[in-house]
PDB file of C-alpha atoms in Angstrom:
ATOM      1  CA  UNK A   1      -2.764  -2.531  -5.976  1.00 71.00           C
ATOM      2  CA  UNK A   2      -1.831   1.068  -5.097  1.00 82.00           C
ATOM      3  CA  UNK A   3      -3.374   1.680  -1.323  1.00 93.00           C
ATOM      4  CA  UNK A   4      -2.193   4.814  -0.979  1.00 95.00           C
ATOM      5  CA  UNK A   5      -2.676   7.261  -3.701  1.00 95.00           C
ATOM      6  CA  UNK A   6      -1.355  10.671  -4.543  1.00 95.00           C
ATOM      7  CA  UNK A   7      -3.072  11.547  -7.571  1.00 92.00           C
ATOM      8  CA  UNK A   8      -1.663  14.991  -7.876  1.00 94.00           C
ATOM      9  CA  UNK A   9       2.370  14.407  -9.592  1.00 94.00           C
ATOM     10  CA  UNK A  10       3.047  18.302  -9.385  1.00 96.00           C
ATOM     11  CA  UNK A  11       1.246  21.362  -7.580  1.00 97.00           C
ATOM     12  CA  UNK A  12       2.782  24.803  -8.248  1.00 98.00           C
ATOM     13  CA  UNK A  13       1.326  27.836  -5.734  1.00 98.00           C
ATOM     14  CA  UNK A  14       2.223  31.186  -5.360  1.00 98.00           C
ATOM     15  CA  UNK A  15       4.644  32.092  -2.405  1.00 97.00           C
ATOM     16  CA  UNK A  16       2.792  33.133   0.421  1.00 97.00           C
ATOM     17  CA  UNK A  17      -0.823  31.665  -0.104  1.00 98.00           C
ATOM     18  CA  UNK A  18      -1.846  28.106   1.458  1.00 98.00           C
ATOM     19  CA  UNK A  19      -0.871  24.814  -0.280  1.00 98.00           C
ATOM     20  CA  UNK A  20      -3.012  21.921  -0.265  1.00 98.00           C
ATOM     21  CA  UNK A  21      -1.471  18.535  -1.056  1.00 98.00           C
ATOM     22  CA  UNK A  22      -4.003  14.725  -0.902  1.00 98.00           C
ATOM     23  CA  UNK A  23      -3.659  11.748  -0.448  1.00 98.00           C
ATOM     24  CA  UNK A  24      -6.433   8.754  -0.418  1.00 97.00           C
ATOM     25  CA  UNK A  25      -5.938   5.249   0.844  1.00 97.00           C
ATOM     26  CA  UNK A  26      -8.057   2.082   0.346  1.00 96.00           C
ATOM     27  CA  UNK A  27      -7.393  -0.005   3.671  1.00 94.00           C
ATOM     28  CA  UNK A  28      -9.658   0.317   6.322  1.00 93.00           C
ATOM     29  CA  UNK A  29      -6.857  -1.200   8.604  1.00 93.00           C
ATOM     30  CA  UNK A  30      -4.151   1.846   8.412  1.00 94.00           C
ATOM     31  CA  UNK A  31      -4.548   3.813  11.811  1.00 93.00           C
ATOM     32  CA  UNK A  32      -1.785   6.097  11.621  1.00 95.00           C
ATOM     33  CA  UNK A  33      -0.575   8.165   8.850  1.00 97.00           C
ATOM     34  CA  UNK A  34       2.436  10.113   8.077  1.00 97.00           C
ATOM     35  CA  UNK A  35       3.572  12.457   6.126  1.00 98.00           C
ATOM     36  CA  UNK A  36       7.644  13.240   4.457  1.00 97.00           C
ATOM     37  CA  UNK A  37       9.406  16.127   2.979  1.00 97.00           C
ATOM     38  CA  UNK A  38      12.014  14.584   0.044  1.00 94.00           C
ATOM     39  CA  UNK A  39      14.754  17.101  -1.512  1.00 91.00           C
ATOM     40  CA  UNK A  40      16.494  15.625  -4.809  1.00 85.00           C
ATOM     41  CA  UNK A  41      19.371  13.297  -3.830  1.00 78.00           C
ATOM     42  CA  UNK A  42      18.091  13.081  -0.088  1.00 85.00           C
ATOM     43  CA  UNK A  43      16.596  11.084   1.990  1.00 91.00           C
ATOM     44  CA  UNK A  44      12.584  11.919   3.452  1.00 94.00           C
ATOM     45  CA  UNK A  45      12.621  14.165   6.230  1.00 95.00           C
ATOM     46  CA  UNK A  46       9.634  13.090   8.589  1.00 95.00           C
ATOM     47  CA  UNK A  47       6.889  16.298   8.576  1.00 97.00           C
ATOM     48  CA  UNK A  48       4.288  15.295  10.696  1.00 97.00           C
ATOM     49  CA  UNK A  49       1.725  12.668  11.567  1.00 96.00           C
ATOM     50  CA  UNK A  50      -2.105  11.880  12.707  1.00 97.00           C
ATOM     51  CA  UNK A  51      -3.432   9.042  14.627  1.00 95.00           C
ATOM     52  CA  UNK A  52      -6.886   7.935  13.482  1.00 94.00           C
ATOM     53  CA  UNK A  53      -8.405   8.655  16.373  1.00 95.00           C
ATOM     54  CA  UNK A  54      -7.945  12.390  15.218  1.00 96.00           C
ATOM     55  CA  UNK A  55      -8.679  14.453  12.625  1.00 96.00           C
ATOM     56  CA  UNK A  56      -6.386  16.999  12.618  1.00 98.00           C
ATOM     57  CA  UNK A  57      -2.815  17.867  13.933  1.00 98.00           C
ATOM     58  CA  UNK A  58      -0.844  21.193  13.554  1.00 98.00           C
ATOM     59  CA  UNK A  59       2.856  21.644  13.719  1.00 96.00           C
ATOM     60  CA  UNK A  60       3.589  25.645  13.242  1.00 97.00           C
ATOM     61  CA  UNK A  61       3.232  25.883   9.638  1.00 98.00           C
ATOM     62  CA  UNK A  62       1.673  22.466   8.759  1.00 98.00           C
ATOM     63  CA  UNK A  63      -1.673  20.731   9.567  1.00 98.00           C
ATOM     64  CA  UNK A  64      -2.954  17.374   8.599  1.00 98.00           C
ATOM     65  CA  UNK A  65      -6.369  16.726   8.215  1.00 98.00           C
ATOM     66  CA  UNK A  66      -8.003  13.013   8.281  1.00 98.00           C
ATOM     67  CA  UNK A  67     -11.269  12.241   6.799  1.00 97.00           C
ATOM     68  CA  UNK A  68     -11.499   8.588   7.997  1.00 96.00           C
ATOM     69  CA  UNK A  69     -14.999   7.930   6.111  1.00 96.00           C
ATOM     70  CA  UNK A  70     -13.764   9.372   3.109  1.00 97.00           C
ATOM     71  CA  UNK A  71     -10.216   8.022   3.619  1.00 97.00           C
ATOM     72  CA  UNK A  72      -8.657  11.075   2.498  1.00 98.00           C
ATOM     73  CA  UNK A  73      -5.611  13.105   4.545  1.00 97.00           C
ATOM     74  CA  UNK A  74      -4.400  16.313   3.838  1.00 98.00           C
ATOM     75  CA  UNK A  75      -1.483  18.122   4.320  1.00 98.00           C
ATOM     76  CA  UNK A  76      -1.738  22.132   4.680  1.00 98.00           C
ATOM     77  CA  UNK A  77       1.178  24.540   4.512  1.00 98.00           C
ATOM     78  CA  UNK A  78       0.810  28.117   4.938  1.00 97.00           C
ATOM     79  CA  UNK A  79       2.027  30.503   4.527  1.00 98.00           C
ATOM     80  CA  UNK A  80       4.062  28.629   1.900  1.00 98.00           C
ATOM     81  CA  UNK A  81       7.707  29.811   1.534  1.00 97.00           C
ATOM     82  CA  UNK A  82      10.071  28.789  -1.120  1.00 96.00           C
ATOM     83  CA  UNK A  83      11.791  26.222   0.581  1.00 95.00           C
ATOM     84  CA  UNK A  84       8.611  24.124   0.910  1.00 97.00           C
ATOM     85  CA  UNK A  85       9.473  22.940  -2.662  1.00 97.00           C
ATOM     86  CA  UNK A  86       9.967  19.523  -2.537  1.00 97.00           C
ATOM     87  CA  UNK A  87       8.719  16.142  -3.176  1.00 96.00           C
ATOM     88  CA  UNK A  88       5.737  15.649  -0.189  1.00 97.00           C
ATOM     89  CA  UNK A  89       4.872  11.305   0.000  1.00 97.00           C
ATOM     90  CA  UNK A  90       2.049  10.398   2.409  1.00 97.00           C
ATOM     91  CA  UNK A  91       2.446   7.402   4.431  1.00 96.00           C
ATOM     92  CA  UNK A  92       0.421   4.820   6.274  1.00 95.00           C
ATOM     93  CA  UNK A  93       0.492   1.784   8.527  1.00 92.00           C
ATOM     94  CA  UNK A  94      -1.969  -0.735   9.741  1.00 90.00           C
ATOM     95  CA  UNK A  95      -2.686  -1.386  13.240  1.00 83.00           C
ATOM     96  CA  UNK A  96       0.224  -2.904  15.234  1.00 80.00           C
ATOM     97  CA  UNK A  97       2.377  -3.123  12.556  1.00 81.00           C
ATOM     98  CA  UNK A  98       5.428  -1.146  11.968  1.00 80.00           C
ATOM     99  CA  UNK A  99       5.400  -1.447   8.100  1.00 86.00           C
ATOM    100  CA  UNK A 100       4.692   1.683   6.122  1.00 91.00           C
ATOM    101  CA  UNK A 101       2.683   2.070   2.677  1.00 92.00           C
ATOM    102  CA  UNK A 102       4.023   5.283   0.732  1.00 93.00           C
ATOM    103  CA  UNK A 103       2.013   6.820  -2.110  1.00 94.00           C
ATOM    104  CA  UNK A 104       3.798   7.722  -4.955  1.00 92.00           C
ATOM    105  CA  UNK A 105       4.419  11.808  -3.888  1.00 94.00           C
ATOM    106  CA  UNK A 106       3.737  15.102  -5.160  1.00 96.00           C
ATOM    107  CA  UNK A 107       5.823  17.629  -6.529  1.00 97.00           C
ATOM    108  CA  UNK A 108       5.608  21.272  -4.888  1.00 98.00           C
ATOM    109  CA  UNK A 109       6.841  24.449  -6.119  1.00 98.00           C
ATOM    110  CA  UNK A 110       6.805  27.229  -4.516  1.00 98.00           C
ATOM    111  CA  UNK A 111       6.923  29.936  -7.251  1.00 96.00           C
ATOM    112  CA  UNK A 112       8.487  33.224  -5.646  1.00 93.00           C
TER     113      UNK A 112
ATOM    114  CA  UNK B   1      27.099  11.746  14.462  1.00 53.00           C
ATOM    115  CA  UNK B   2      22.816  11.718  14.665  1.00 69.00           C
ATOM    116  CA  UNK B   3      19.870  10.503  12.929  1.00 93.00           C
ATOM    117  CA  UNK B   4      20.629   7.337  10.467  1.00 96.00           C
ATOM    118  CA  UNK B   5      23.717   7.807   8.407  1.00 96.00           C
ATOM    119  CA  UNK B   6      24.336   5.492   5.151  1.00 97.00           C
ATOM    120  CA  UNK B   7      27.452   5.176   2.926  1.00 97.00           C
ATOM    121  CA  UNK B   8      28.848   5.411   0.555  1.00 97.00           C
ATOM    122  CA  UNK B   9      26.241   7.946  -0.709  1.00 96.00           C
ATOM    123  CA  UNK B  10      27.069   6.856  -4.300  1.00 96.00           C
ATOM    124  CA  UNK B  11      27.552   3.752  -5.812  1.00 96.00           C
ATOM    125  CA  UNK B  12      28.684   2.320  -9.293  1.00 95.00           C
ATOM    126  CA  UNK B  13      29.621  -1.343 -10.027  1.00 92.00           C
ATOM    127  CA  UNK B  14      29.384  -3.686 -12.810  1.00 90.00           C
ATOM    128  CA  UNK B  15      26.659  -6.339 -13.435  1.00 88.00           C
ATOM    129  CA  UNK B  16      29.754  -8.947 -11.422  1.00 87.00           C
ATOM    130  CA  UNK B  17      30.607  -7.144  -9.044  1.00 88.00           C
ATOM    131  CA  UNK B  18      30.203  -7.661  -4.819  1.00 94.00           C
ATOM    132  CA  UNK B  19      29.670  -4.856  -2.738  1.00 95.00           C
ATOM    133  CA  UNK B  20      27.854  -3.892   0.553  1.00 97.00           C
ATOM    134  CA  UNK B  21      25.495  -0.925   1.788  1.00 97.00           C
ATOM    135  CA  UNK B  22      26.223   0.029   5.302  1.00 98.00           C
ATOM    136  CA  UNK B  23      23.572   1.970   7.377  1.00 98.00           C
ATOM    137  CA  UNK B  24      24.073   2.939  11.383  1.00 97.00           C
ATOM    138  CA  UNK B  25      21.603   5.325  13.082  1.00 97.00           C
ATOM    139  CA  UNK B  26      22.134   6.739  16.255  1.00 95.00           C
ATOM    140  CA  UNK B  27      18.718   7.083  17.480  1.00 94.00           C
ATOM    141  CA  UNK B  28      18.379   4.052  20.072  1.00 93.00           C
ATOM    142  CA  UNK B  29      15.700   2.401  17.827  1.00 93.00           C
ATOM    143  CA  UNK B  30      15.148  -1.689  17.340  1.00 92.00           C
ATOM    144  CA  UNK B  31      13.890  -1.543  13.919  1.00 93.00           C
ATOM    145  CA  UNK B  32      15.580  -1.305  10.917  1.00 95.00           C
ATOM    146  CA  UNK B  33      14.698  -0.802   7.113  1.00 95.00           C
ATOM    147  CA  UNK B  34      15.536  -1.112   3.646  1.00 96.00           C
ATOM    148  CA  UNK B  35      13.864   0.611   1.097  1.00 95.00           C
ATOM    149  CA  UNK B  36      14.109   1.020  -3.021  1.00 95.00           C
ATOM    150  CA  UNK B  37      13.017   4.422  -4.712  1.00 92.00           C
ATOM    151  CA  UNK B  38      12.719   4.067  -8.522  1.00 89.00           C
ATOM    152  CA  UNK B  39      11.731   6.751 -10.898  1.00 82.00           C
ATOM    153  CA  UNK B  40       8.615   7.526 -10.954  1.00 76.00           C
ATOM    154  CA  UNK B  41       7.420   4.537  -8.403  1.00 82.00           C
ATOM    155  CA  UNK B  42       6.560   4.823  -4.459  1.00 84.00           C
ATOM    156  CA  UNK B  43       9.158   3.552  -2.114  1.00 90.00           C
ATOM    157  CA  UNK B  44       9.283  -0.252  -2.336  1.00 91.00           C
ATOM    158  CA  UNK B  45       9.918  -2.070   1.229  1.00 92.00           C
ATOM    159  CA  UNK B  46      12.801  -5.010   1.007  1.00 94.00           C
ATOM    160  CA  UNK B  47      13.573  -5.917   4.252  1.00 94.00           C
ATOM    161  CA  UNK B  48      12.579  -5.045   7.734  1.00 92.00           C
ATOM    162  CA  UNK B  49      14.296  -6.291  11.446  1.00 92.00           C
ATOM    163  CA  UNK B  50      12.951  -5.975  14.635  1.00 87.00           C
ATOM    164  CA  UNK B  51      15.310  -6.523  17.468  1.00 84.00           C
ATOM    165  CA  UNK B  52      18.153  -8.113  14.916  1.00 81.00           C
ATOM    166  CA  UNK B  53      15.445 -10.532  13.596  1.00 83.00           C
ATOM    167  CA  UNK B  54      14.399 -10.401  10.045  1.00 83.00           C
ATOM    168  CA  UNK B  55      10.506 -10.054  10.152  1.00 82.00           C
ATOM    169  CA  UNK B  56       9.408  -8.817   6.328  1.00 81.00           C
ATOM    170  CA  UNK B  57      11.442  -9.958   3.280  1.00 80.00           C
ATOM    171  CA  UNK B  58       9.250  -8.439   0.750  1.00 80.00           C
ATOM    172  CA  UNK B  59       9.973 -10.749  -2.104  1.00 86.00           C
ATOM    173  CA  UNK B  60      13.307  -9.646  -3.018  1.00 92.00           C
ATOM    174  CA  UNK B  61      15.611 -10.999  -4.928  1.00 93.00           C
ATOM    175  CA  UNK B  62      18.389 -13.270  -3.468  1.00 93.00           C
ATOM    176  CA  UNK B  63      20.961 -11.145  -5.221  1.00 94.00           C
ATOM    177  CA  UNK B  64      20.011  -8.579  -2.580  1.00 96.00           C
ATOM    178  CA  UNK B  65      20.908 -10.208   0.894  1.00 95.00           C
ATOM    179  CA  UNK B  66      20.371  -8.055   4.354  1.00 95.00           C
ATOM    180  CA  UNK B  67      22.204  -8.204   7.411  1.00 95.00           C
ATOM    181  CA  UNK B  68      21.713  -7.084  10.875  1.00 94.00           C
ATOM    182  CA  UNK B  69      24.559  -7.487  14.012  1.00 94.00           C
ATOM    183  CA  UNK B  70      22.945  -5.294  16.091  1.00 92.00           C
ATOM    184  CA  UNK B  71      20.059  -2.479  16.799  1.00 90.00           C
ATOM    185  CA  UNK B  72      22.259   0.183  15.196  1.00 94.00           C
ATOM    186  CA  UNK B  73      24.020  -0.975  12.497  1.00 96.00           C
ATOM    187  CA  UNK B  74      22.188  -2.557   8.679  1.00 97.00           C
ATOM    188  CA  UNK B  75      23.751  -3.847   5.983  1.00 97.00           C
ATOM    189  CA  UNK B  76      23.100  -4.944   2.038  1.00 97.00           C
ATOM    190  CA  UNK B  77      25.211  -6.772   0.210  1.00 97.00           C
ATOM    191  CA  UNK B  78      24.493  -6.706  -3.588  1.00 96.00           C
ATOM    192  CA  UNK B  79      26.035  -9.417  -5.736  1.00 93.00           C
ATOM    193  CA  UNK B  80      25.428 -10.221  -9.791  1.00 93.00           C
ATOM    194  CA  UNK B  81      22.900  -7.271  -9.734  1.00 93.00           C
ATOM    195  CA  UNK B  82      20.873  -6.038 -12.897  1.00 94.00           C
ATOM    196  CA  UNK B  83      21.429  -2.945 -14.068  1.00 93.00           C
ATOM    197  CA  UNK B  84      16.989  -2.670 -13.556  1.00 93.00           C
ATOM    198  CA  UNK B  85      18.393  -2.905 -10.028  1.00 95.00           C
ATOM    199  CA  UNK B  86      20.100   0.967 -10.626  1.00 95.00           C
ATOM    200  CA  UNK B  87      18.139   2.982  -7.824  1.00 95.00           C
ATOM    201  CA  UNK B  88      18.104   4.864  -4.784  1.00 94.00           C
ATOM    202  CA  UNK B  89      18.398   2.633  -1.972  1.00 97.00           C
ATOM    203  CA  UNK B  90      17.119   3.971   1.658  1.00 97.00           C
ATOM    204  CA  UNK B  91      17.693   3.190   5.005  1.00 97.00           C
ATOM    205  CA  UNK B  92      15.084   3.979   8.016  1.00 96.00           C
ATOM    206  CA  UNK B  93      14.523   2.829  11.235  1.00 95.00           C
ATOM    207  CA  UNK B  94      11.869   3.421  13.929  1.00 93.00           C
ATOM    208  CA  UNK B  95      11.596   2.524  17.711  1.00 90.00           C
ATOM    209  CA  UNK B  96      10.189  -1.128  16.872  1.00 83.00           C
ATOM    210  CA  UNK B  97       7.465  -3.683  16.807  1.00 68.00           C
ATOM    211  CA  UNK B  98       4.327  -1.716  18.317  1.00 70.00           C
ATOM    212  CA  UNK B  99       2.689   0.432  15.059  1.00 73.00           C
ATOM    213  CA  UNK B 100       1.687   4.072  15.186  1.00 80.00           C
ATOM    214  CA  UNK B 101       5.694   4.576  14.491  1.00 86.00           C
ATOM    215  CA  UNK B 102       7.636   7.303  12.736  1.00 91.00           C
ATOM    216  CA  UNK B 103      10.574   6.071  10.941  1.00 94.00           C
ATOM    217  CA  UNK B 104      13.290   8.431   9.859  1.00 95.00           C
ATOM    218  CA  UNK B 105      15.512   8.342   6.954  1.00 96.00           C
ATOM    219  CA  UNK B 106      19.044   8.014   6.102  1.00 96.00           C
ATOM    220  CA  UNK B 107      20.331  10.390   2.872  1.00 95.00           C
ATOM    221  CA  UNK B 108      20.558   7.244   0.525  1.00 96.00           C
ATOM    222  CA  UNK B 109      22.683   5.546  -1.730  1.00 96.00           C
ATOM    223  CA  UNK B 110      22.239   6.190  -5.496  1.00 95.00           C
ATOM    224  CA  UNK B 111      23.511   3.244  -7.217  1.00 95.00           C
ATOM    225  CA  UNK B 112      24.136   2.417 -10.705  1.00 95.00           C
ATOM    226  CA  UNK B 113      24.550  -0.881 -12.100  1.00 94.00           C
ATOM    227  CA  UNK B 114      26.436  -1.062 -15.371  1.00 93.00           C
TER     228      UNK B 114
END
């Protein structure tokens, strides 16, 4: 059973505008979710994250959004920039517990 | 050196074959991790320590056994692997034991099982 769910595989946007990548989950219990960069034959580079006592976060170019009652997160980028292309996975863990739950990521390419 | 290393960064050995993953990070954390990336699948947790004590063994094969001397240092040794077993396999770790914690990733080893 897939908790955390990236339904998009692949987003292309133009260079420049704002890029919108989800991400659902379907336990109640995660309180904190994260969310990672991956570049072929790399490792994930940590982006940013939201506690779920929030709803949003912003880090310079990036800004998470949580919709607890919906149990959907976002990820915003803008103004998106050709090195944004990547593989983007959204993350979550339960309360008091260390283990994460990755969704299955989402291809972004930023076309020049 | 920073962050969480791993080596080698590739890896190919037959189906009889012993070797071992090593992964050190450098970021005074007490949690360590091992992770599988297939194609086209979400990261799969194997194994996670908490202060040098195993805590998750996420039903993993015994041909995949973990090992953890100290806070910094992670290791898997592979032994009569499958070549299904062929993946990227990821290191992390993260301060430990309390939730609401980042973990941060080593570069991988690809490895191919023949």
């Amino acid at each position: 059973d897939q908790q955390v769910k990236q339904n998009s595989p692949s987003l292309s946007v133009q260079e420049g505008r704002i890029s919108i990548l989800n991400c659902d989950y379907t336990n109640s219990m995660f309180d904190y979710f994260l969310w990672y960069k991956k570049y072929p034959a790399e490792g994930p580079t940590f982006l940013i994250s939201i506690s779920s006592i929030k709803d949003k976060n912003e880090d310079g170019r990036f800004t998470v959004f949580l919709n607890k009652s919906a149990k959907h997160l976002s990820l915003h980028i803008v103004p998106s920039q050709p090195g944004d292309s990547a593989v983007y996975f959204c993350a979550a863990s339960a309360v008091g517990n260390e283990k994460l739950t990755f969704g299955t990521g989402t291809r972004l390419t930023i076309i020049p | 050196e920073t962050g969480v290393t791993q080596t080698p960064r590739h890896l190919v050995m037959g189906m009889t074959n012993k070797k071992s993953l090593k992964c050190e990070q450098h970021l005074g954390h007490n949690a360590m991790y091992w992770y599988k990336q297939s194609a086209k699948k979400p990261l799969e947790l194997m194994f996670v320590y908490n202060f040098k004590e195993q805590t998750e063994n996420n039903s993993v094969p015994s041909r995949f056994s973990p090992e953890c001397p100290n806070s910094s240092h992670l290791f898997l040794h592979l032994h009569t692997l499958q070549p299904e077993d062929s993946a990227l396999y990821l290191c992390a770790s993260s301060r430990g034991g309390e939730g609401q914690e980042t973990q941060y990733f080593g570069p991988g080893t690809r490895l191919l099982v023949l």
